[in-house]
mmCIF file of C-alpha atoms and ligand atoms in Angstrom:
data_model
loop_
_atom_site.group_PDB
_atom_site.id
_atom_site.type_symbol
_atom_site.label_atom_id
_atom_site.label_comp_id
_atom_site.label_asym_id
_atom_site.label_seq_id
_atom_site.Cartn_x
_atom_site.Cartn_y
_atom_site.Cartn_z
ATOM 1 C CA UNK A 29 -62.129 -51.526 -35.437
ATOM 2 C CA UNK A 30 -59.646 -52.984 -34.153
ATOM 3 C CA UNK A 31 -60.482 -51.843 -30.739
ATOM 4 C CA UNK A 32 -63.812 -53.475 -30.894
ATOM 5 C CA UNK A 33 -61.910 -56.765 -30.773
ATOM 6 C CA UNK A 34 -61.036 -56.187 -27.595
ATOM 7 C CA UNK A 35 -62.411 -58.503 -24.536
ATOM 8 C CA UNK A 36 -61.215 -57.343 -21.305
ATOM 9 C CA UNK A 37 -60.310 -59.332 -18.925
ATOM 10 C CA UNK A 38 -63.111 -58.547 -16.165
ATOM 11 C CA UNK A 39 -65.786 -58.760 -18.774
ATOM 12 C CA UNK A 40 -69.126 -59.721 -17.909
ATOM 13 C CA UNK A 41 -67.056 -61.029 -14.534
ATOM 14 C CA UNK A 42 -68.363 -57.713 -13.226
ATOM 15 C CA UNK A 43 -72.087 -57.678 -13.555
ATOM 16 C CA UNK A 44 -74.059 -54.186 -13.031
ATOM 17 C CA UNK A 45 -75.291 -53.429 -10.170
ATOM 18 C CA UNK A 46 -75.729 -53.121 -6.148
ATOM 19 C CA UNK A 47 -74.654 -56.152 -4.120
ATOM 20 C CA UNK A 48 -74.049 -57.915 -1.306
ATOM 21 C CA UNK A 49 -74.648 -56.874 2.602
ATOM 22 C CA UNK A 50 -77.013 -53.302 3.651
ATOM 23 C CA UNK A 51 -79.574 -50.878 1.146
ATOM 24 C CA UNK A 52 -79.341 -47.550 -0.032
ATOM 25 C CA UNK A 53 -75.444 -46.224 -1.029
ATOM 26 C CA UNK A 54 -73.117 -49.183 -0.781
ATOM 27 C CA UNK A 55 -69.634 -48.635 0.796
ATOM 28 C CA UNK A 56 -67.879 -50.218 -1.885
ATOM 29 C CA UNK A 57 -67.694 -49.105 -5.951
ATOM 30 C CA UNK A 58 -66.329 -52.258 -7.991
ATOM 31 C CA UNK A 59 -64.737 -51.418 -11.899
ATOM 32 C CA UNK A 60 -63.000 -52.162 -13.982
ATOM 33 C CA UNK A 61 -59.725 -49.804 -15.462
ATOM 34 C CA UNK A 62 -58.988 -50.537 -19.195
ATOM 35 C CA UNK A 63 -55.511 -48.747 -19.984
ATOM 36 C CA UNK A 64 -54.760 -47.869 -23.238
ATOM 37 C CA UNK A 65 -50.965 -48.985 -22.088
ATOM 38 C CA UNK A 66 -48.918 -50.624 -18.921
ATOM 39 C CA UNK A 67 -45.793 -50.636 -19.783
ATOM 40 C CA UNK A 68 -42.271 -52.108 -17.725
ATOM 41 C CA UNK A 69 -39.587 -49.706 -17.705
ATOM 42 C CA UNK A 70 -35.681 -51.447 -16.268
ATOM 43 C CA UNK A 71 -32.702 -50.389 -16.203
ATOM 44 C CA UNK A 72 -29.034 -51.690 -15.163
ATOM 45 C CA UNK A 73 -27.376 -50.689 -11.490
ATOM 46 C CA UNK A 74 -24.780 -48.510 -13.982
ATOM 47 C CA UNK A 75 -27.718 -46.950 -15.230
ATOM 48 C CA UNK A 76 -30.016 -46.262 -12.341
ATOM 49 C CA UNK A 77 -29.304 -42.079 -11.624
ATOM 50 C CA UNK A 78 -29.432 -41.086 -15.347
ATOM 51 C CA UNK A 79 -32.977 -43.237 -15.571
ATOM 52 C CA UNK A 80 -34.269 -42.073 -12.281
ATOM 53 C CA UNK A 81 -33.727 -38.469 -14.272
ATOM 54 C CA UNK A 82 -34.946 -39.334 -18.095
ATOM 55 C CA UNK A 83 -38.219 -41.908 -17.148
ATOM 56 C CA UNK A 84 -39.590 -39.225 -15.887
ATOM 57 C CA UNK A 85 -39.694 -36.730 -18.215
ATOM 58 C CA UNK A 86 -40.170 -39.477 -21.447
ATOM 59 C CA UNK A 87 -43.770 -40.292 -18.512
ATOM 60 C CA UNK A 88 -45.160 -37.171 -19.902
ATOM 61 C CA UNK A 89 -49.120 -37.637 -19.321
ATOM 62 C CA UNK A 90 -48.515 -41.210 -18.017
ATOM 63 C CA UNK A 91 -48.702 -42.401 -14.365
ATOM 64 C CA UNK A 92 -44.759 -43.421 -13.116
ATOM 65 C CA UNK A 93 -44.833 -45.986 -10.532
ATOM 66 C CA UNK A 94 -41.767 -46.744 -8.931
ATOM 67 C CA UNK A 95 -42.225 -50.430 -7.918
ATOM 68 C CA UNK A 96 -38.530 -51.516 -7.401
ATOM 69 C CA UNK A 97 -35.153 -50.124 -7.470
ATOM 70 C CA UNK A 98 -34.557 -49.540 -11.718
ATOM 71 C CA UNK A 99 -38.240 -50.954 -11.870
ATOM 72 C CA UNK A 100 -40.961 -49.227 -12.735
ATOM 73 C CA UNK A 101 -44.893 -48.882 -14.137
ATOM 74 C CA UNK A 102 -46.100 -46.413 -16.471
ATOM 75 C CA UNK A 103 -49.087 -46.783 -17.087
ATOM 76 C CA UNK A 104 -51.434 -44.386 -19.596
ATOM 77 C CA UNK A 105 -55.015 -44.912 -21.020
ATOM 78 C CA UNK A 106 -54.007 -44.151 -24.876
ATOM 79 C CA UNK A 107 -52.301 -47.368 -26.693
ATOM 80 C CA UNK A 108 -48.602 -47.146 -28.289
ATOM 81 C CA UNK A 109 -47.124 -45.845 -25.055
ATOM 82 C CA UNK A 110 -44.745 -48.652 -25.068
ATOM 83 C CA UNK A 111 -43.795 -48.363 -29.059
ATOM 84 C CA UNK A 112 -42.914 -45.106 -27.792
ATOM 85 C CA UNK A 113 -40.330 -45.588 -25.121
ATOM 86 C CA UNK A 114 -38.596 -48.040 -26.713
ATOM 87 C CA UNK A 115 -37.759 -44.847 -28.692
ATOM 88 C CA UNK A 116 -36.454 -43.274 -25.824
ATOM 89 C CA UNK A 117 -34.855 -46.010 -24.131
ATOM 90 C CA UNK A 118 -31.749 -47.820 -25.879
ATOM 91 C CA UNK A 119 -30.687 -51.053 -24.819
ATOM 92 C CA UNK A 120 -27.435 -49.102 -23.922
ATOM 93 C CA UNK A 121 -29.912 -47.758 -20.481
ATOM 94 C CA UNK A 122 -32.462 -50.387 -20.007
ATOM 95 C CA UNK A 123 -35.363 -52.645 -21.344
ATOM 96 C CA UNK A 124 -38.589 -52.028 -22.030
ATOM 97 C CA UNK A 125 -41.687 -54.737 -21.720
ATOM 98 C CA UNK A 126 -45.213 -53.942 -22.803
ATOM 99 C CA UNK A 127 -48.009 -55.459 -20.889
ATOM 100 C CA UNK A 128 -50.597 -53.726 -22.110
ATOM 101 C CA UNK A 129 -52.281 -57.518 -22.748
ATOM 102 C CA UNK A 130 -50.939 -59.473 -19.570
ATOM 103 C CA UNK A 131 -52.867 -57.946 -16.564
ATOM 104 C CA UNK A 132 -56.770 -56.951 -15.282
ATOM 105 C CA UNK A 133 -56.800 -53.918 -13.307
ATOM 106 C CA UNK A 134 -59.644 -53.114 -11.136
ATOM 107 C CA UNK A 135 -60.677 -50.250 -9.068
ATOM 108 C CA UNK A 136 -61.821 -50.140 -5.660
ATOM 109 C CA UNK A 137 -63.314 -46.667 -4.507
ATOM 110 C CA UNK A 138 -65.814 -45.564 -1.406
ATOM 111 C CA UNK A 139 -65.575 -45.620 2.073
ATOM 112 C CA UNK A 140 -64.809 -49.079 2.970
ATOM 113 C CA UNK A 141 -61.995 -49.454 0.498
ATOM 114 C CA UNK A 142 -59.414 -49.682 3.370
ATOM 115 C CA UNK A 143 -61.468 -51.865 5.659
ATOM 116 C CA UNK A 144 -61.953 -54.028 2.378
ATOM 117 C CA UNK A 145 -58.263 -53.812 1.980
ATOM 118 C CA UNK A 146 -57.139 -55.274 5.334
ATOM 119 C CA UNK A 147 -59.485 -58.314 3.831
ATOM 120 C CA UNK A 148 -57.437 -58.728 0.810
ATOM 121 C CA UNK A 149 -53.502 -58.261 1.744
ATOM 122 C CA UNK A 150 -51.419 -58.860 4.286
ATOM 123 C CA UNK A 151 -50.223 -54.820 4.577
ATOM 124 C CA UNK A 152 -50.592 -52.196 7.236
ATOM 125 C CA UNK A 153 -52.907 -49.531 6.078
ATOM 126 C CA UNK A 154 -53.083 -48.272 9.521
ATOM 127 C CA UNK A 155 -49.020 -47.126 8.838
ATOM 128 C CA UNK A 156 -48.463 -44.036 6.269
ATOM 129 C CA UNK A 157 -47.404 -46.922 3.920
ATOM 130 C CA UNK A 158 -49.606 -46.051 1.670
ATOM 131 C CA UNK A 159 -50.133 -42.678 0.771
ATOM 132 C CA UNK A 160 -51.898 -41.332 -1.693
ATOM 133 C CA UNK A 161 -49.963 -41.814 -4.754
ATOM 134 C CA UNK A 162 -48.104 -45.112 -3.445
ATOM 135 C CA UNK A 163 -47.173 -48.120 -5.120
ATOM 136 C CA UNK A 164 -47.136 -52.034 -3.283
ATOM 137 C CA UNK A 165 -46.511 -54.968 -5.034
ATOM 138 C CA UNK A 166 -48.119 -57.702 -2.582
ATOM 139 C CA UNK A 167 -50.874 -61.008 -2.931
ATOM 140 C CA UNK A 168 -54.414 -61.815 -2.617
ATOM 141 C CA UNK A 169 -54.719 -65.082 -1.887
ATOM 142 C CA UNK A 170 -51.782 -65.951 -3.581
ATOM 143 C CA UNK A 171 -51.656 -63.740 -6.254
ATOM 144 C CA UNK A 172 -48.810 -61.593 -6.712
ATOM 145 C CA UNK A 173 -50.858 -58.135 -7.146
ATOM 146 C CA UNK A 174 -49.707 -54.329 -7.797
ATOM 147 C CA UNK A 175 -51.299 -52.021 -6.223
ATOM 148 C CA UNK A 176 -51.359 -48.274 -6.597
ATOM 149 C CA UNK A 177 -53.479 -45.574 -4.481
ATOM 150 C CA UNK A 178 -54.535 -43.165 -6.419
ATOM 151 C CA UNK A 179 -56.619 -40.901 -3.607
ATOM 152 C CA UNK A 180 -57.679 -41.720 0.487
ATOM 153 C CA UNK A 181 -60.500 -43.913 -0.815
ATOM 154 C CA UNK A 182 -59.610 -45.252 -4.153
ATOM 155 C CA UNK A 183 -57.267 -47.707 -5.022
ATOM 156 C CA UNK A 184 -55.985 -49.823 -8.189
ATOM 157 C CA UNK A 185 -55.201 -53.488 -8.163
ATOM 158 C CA UNK A 186 -53.563 -55.104 -11.725
ATOM 159 C CA UNK A 187 -53.185 -58.674 -11.689
ATOM 160 C CA UNK A 188 -51.980 -61.280 -14.560
ATOM 161 C CA UNK A 189 -54.709 -61.054 -16.769
ATOM 162 C CA UNK A 190 -54.783 -65.082 -16.363
ATOM 163 C CA UNK A 191 -55.622 -64.608 -12.792
ATOM 164 C CA UNK A 192 -58.621 -62.315 -13.531
ATOM 165 C CA UNK A 193 -61.710 -64.279 -12.599
ATOM 166 C CA UNK A 194 -60.197 -66.064 -8.871
ATOM 167 C CA UNK A 195 -59.046 -62.192 -8.226
ATOM 168 C CA UNK A 196 -61.941 -60.687 -9.009
ATOM 169 C CA UNK A 197 -63.963 -63.419 -7.617
ATOM 170 C CA UNK A 198 -62.026 -63.053 -3.744
ATOM 171 C CA UNK A 199 -62.488 -59.327 -4.126
ATOM 172 C CA UNK A 200 -66.034 -59.594 -4.310
ATOM 173 C CA UNK A 201 -66.325 -62.010 -1.939
ATOM 174 C CA UNK A 202 -64.691 -60.037 0.619
ATOM 175 C CA UNK A 203 -66.539 -57.168 -0.186
ATOM 176 C CA UNK A 204 -70.275 -59.121 -0.026
ATOM 177 C CA UNK A 205 -69.581 -57.910 4.001
ATOM 178 C CA UNK A 206 -70.215 -54.589 3.310
ATOM 179 C CA UNK A 207 -72.169 -54.294 -0.011
ATOM 180 C CA UNK A 208 -71.026 -52.724 -3.749
ATOM 181 C CA UNK A 209 -72.435 -50.831 -6.203
ATOM 182 C CA UNK A 210 -70.975 -51.529 -10.646
ATOM 183 C CA UNK A 211 -71.474 -49.271 -12.971
ATOM 184 C CA UNK B 18 -43.355 -62.823 11.462
ATOM 185 C CA UNK B 19 -41.930 -59.435 10.012
ATOM 186 C CA UNK B 20 -39.839 -59.162 7.745
ATOM 187 C CA UNK B 21 -38.715 -54.916 6.980
ATOM 188 C CA UNK B 22 -37.892 -55.500 3.631
ATOM 189 C CA UNK B 23 -35.314 -51.981 2.473
ATOM 190 C CA UNK B 24 -37.680 -51.785 -0.698
ATOM 191 C CA UNK B 25 -41.115 -52.031 0.211
ATOM 192 C CA UNK B 26 -40.529 -51.995 3.970
ATOM 193 C CA UNK B 27 -41.979 -54.347 7.197
ATOM 194 C CA UNK B 28 -43.592 -57.012 5.158
ATOM 195 C CA UNK B 29 -45.178 -60.168 6.093
ATOM 196 C CA UNK B 30 -44.019 -63.582 6.146
ATOM 197 C CA UNK B 31 -47.034 -64.633 4.460
ATOM 198 C CA UNK B 32 -44.522 -62.681 0.895
ATOM 199 C CA UNK B 33 -41.285 -64.302 1.459
ATOM 200 C CA UNK B 34 -39.807 -67.015 -0.071
ATOM 201 C CA UNK B 35 -37.081 -69.121 1.583
ATOM 202 C CA UNK B 36 -33.554 -69.013 -0.452
ATOM 203 C CA UNK B 37 -31.256 -71.018 2.122
ATOM 204 C CA UNK B 38 -28.639 -70.502 4.137
ATOM 205 C CA UNK B 39 -26.360 -67.625 3.245
ATOM 206 C CA UNK B 40 -22.889 -68.433 4.735
ATOM 207 C CA UNK B 41 -22.810 -71.420 1.872
ATOM 208 C CA UNK B 42 -19.869 -70.217 -1.399
ATOM 209 C CA UNK B 43 -20.882 -72.572 -4.572
ATOM 210 C CA UNK B 44 -17.722 -74.347 -4.658
ATOM 211 C CA UNK B 45 -15.809 -73.801 -8.352
ATOM 212 C CA UNK B 46 -17.233 -75.124 -11.191
ATOM 213 C CA UNK B 47 -13.301 -77.322 -12.154
ATOM 214 C CA UNK B 48 -13.759 -78.855 -8.872
ATOM 215 C CA UNK B 49 -14.061 -82.628 -8.637
ATOM 216 C CA UNK B 50 -13.824 -83.216 -5.442
ATOM 217 C CA UNK B 51 -16.377 -85.454 -3.672
ATOM 218 C CA UNK B 52 -16.277 -84.182 -0.309
ATOM 219 C CA UNK B 53 -16.280 -80.681 -0.895
ATOM 220 C CA UNK B 54 -19.552 -80.899 -3.043
ATOM 221 C CA UNK B 55 -21.210 -83.072 -0.627
ATOM 222 C CA UNK B 56 -20.179 -80.366 1.580
ATOM 223 C CA UNK B 57 -21.875 -77.162 -0.387
ATOM 224 C CA UNK B 58 -25.352 -79.197 -1.434
ATOM 225 C CA UNK B 59 -25.715 -80.664 2.167
ATOM 226 C CA UNK B 60 -24.055 -79.650 4.942
ATOM 227 C CA UNK B 61 -25.734 -77.117 7.375
ATOM 228 C CA UNK B 62 -24.862 -75.025 10.279
ATOM 229 C CA UNK B 63 -28.615 -75.268 11.918
ATOM 230 C CA UNK B 64 -27.093 -73.227 15.066
ATOM 231 C CA UNK B 65 -29.322 -72.539 17.613
ATOM 232 C CA UNK B 66 -28.784 -68.798 17.911
ATOM 233 C CA UNK B 67 -28.900 -65.859 14.991
ATOM 234 C CA UNK B 68 -27.933 -67.212 10.732
ATOM 235 C CA UNK B 69 -27.232 -65.581 8.267
ATOM 236 C CA UNK B 70 -30.157 -66.541 5.351
ATOM 237 C CA UNK B 71 -31.367 -65.820 1.823
ATOM 238 C CA UNK B 72 -35.260 -64.074 1.630
ATOM 239 C CA UNK B 73 -36.449 -63.532 -1.904
ATOM 240 C CA UNK B 74 -39.362 -60.947 -1.315
ATOM 241 C CA UNK B 75 -41.229 -63.102 -4.117
ATOM 242 C CA UNK B 76 -44.822 -61.811 -3.152
ATOM 243 C CA UNK B 77 -43.068 -57.796 -3.102
ATOM 244 C CA UNK B 78 -40.993 -56.218 -5.060
ATOM 245 C CA UNK B 79 -38.774 -59.407 -6.262
ATOM 246 C CA UNK B 80 -35.657 -58.338 -3.658
ATOM 247 C CA UNK B 81 -33.185 -61.650 -2.775
ATOM 248 C CA UNK B 82 -32.289 -59.972 1.172
ATOM 249 C CA UNK B 83 -29.713 -61.171 3.106
ATOM 250 C CA UNK B 84 -31.828 -61.628 6.234
ATOM 251 C CA UNK B 85 -29.567 -62.346 10.072
ATOM 252 C CA UNK B 86 -32.545 -63.953 11.554
ATOM 253 C CA UNK B 87 -32.299 -65.918 15.766
ATOM 254 C CA UNK B 88 -33.537 -68.893 15.349
ATOM 255 C CA UNK B 89 -34.942 -69.440 18.517
ATOM 256 C CA UNK B 90 -36.910 -65.798 19.193
ATOM 257 C CA UNK B 91 -37.683 -64.984 14.986
ATOM 258 C CA UNK B 92 -36.116 -61.839 16.145
ATOM 259 C CA UNK B 93 -34.664 -60.313 13.140
ATOM 260 C CA UNK B 94 -31.747 -58.136 13.247
ATOM 261 C CA UNK B 95 -30.759 -57.589 10.388
ATOM 262 C CA UNK B 96 -31.281 -57.360 6.756
ATOM 263 C CA UNK B 97 -30.095 -56.132 2.919
ATOM 264 C CA UNK B 98 -30.677 -55.773 -0.218
ATOM 265 C CA UNK B 99 -28.524 -57.999 -2.394
ATOM 266 C CA UNK B 100 -27.912 -58.509 -6.015
ATOM 267 C CA UNK B 101 -27.562 -55.747 -8.859
ATOM 268 C CA UNK B 102 -28.759 -53.072 -6.816
ATOM 269 C CA UNK B 103 -27.924 -54.152 -3.701
ATOM 270 C CA UNK B 104 -27.691 -51.426 -1.313
ATOM 271 C CA UNK B 105 -29.934 -49.033 -2.599
ATOM 272 C CA UNK B 106 -33.178 -48.269 -0.593
ATOM 273 C CA UNK B 107 -36.965 -47.639 -2.150
ATOM 274 C CA UNK B 108 -36.856 -47.642 -6.412
HETATM 275 ZN ZN1 LIG C 304 -39.308 -56.013 -1.027
#
């Protein structure tokens, strides 16, 4: 019931079909991801070592992303992860912040993914810095973005929900040079 | 200019915000001497050569860094993480 009330941030901004340059199979595919939970966990300097042990145990089937010393994100398809983590992390160990409704998530995949990213972010994908499984925080047109490379040709991008339209506009414009498919 | 963030690795200047000269020390709050405060607020070393400065990786991991940068060549001689997680690298 409540599920049907959710307005996803990229709803209506990614029209289905083939767009941009070329014809035939597009080298890029764009899709809004709709994880039920995005949670930030932080800890104190003196609980860093303990959190490094505890957090992987608590995260279970959630994706655990390392952002900075003492700062992690956990992402899972189902709702309620923040409440679950709060039960396992007392304030003496760290802090849990539910970001589930605070981010828009866009997935880019296909053989032109890295070429597209090189037009969007000032990261060196040639160096083996952001290998599959890695996370990076950077900027797209002055908008802070958290990247998660889930496979060689697949990157998930998290932006503040309020930037959703500007962000997807930037990505679509850059992607149009290659041609992309939605849906 | 590229700053090698101890957390994120080498990143472009566009991701960083300048945080001022790092060699100043805050005047004690109970000190009301105008000369001391004037020096703290306005006086800078402004060297030609290596300079200790604060930078925040604001478009990245948000960490505060202390950077030793040659202001004539932009050569970065040292970068270290400061704040509560000083000394850590990566996450
Ligand atoms: Zn950084």
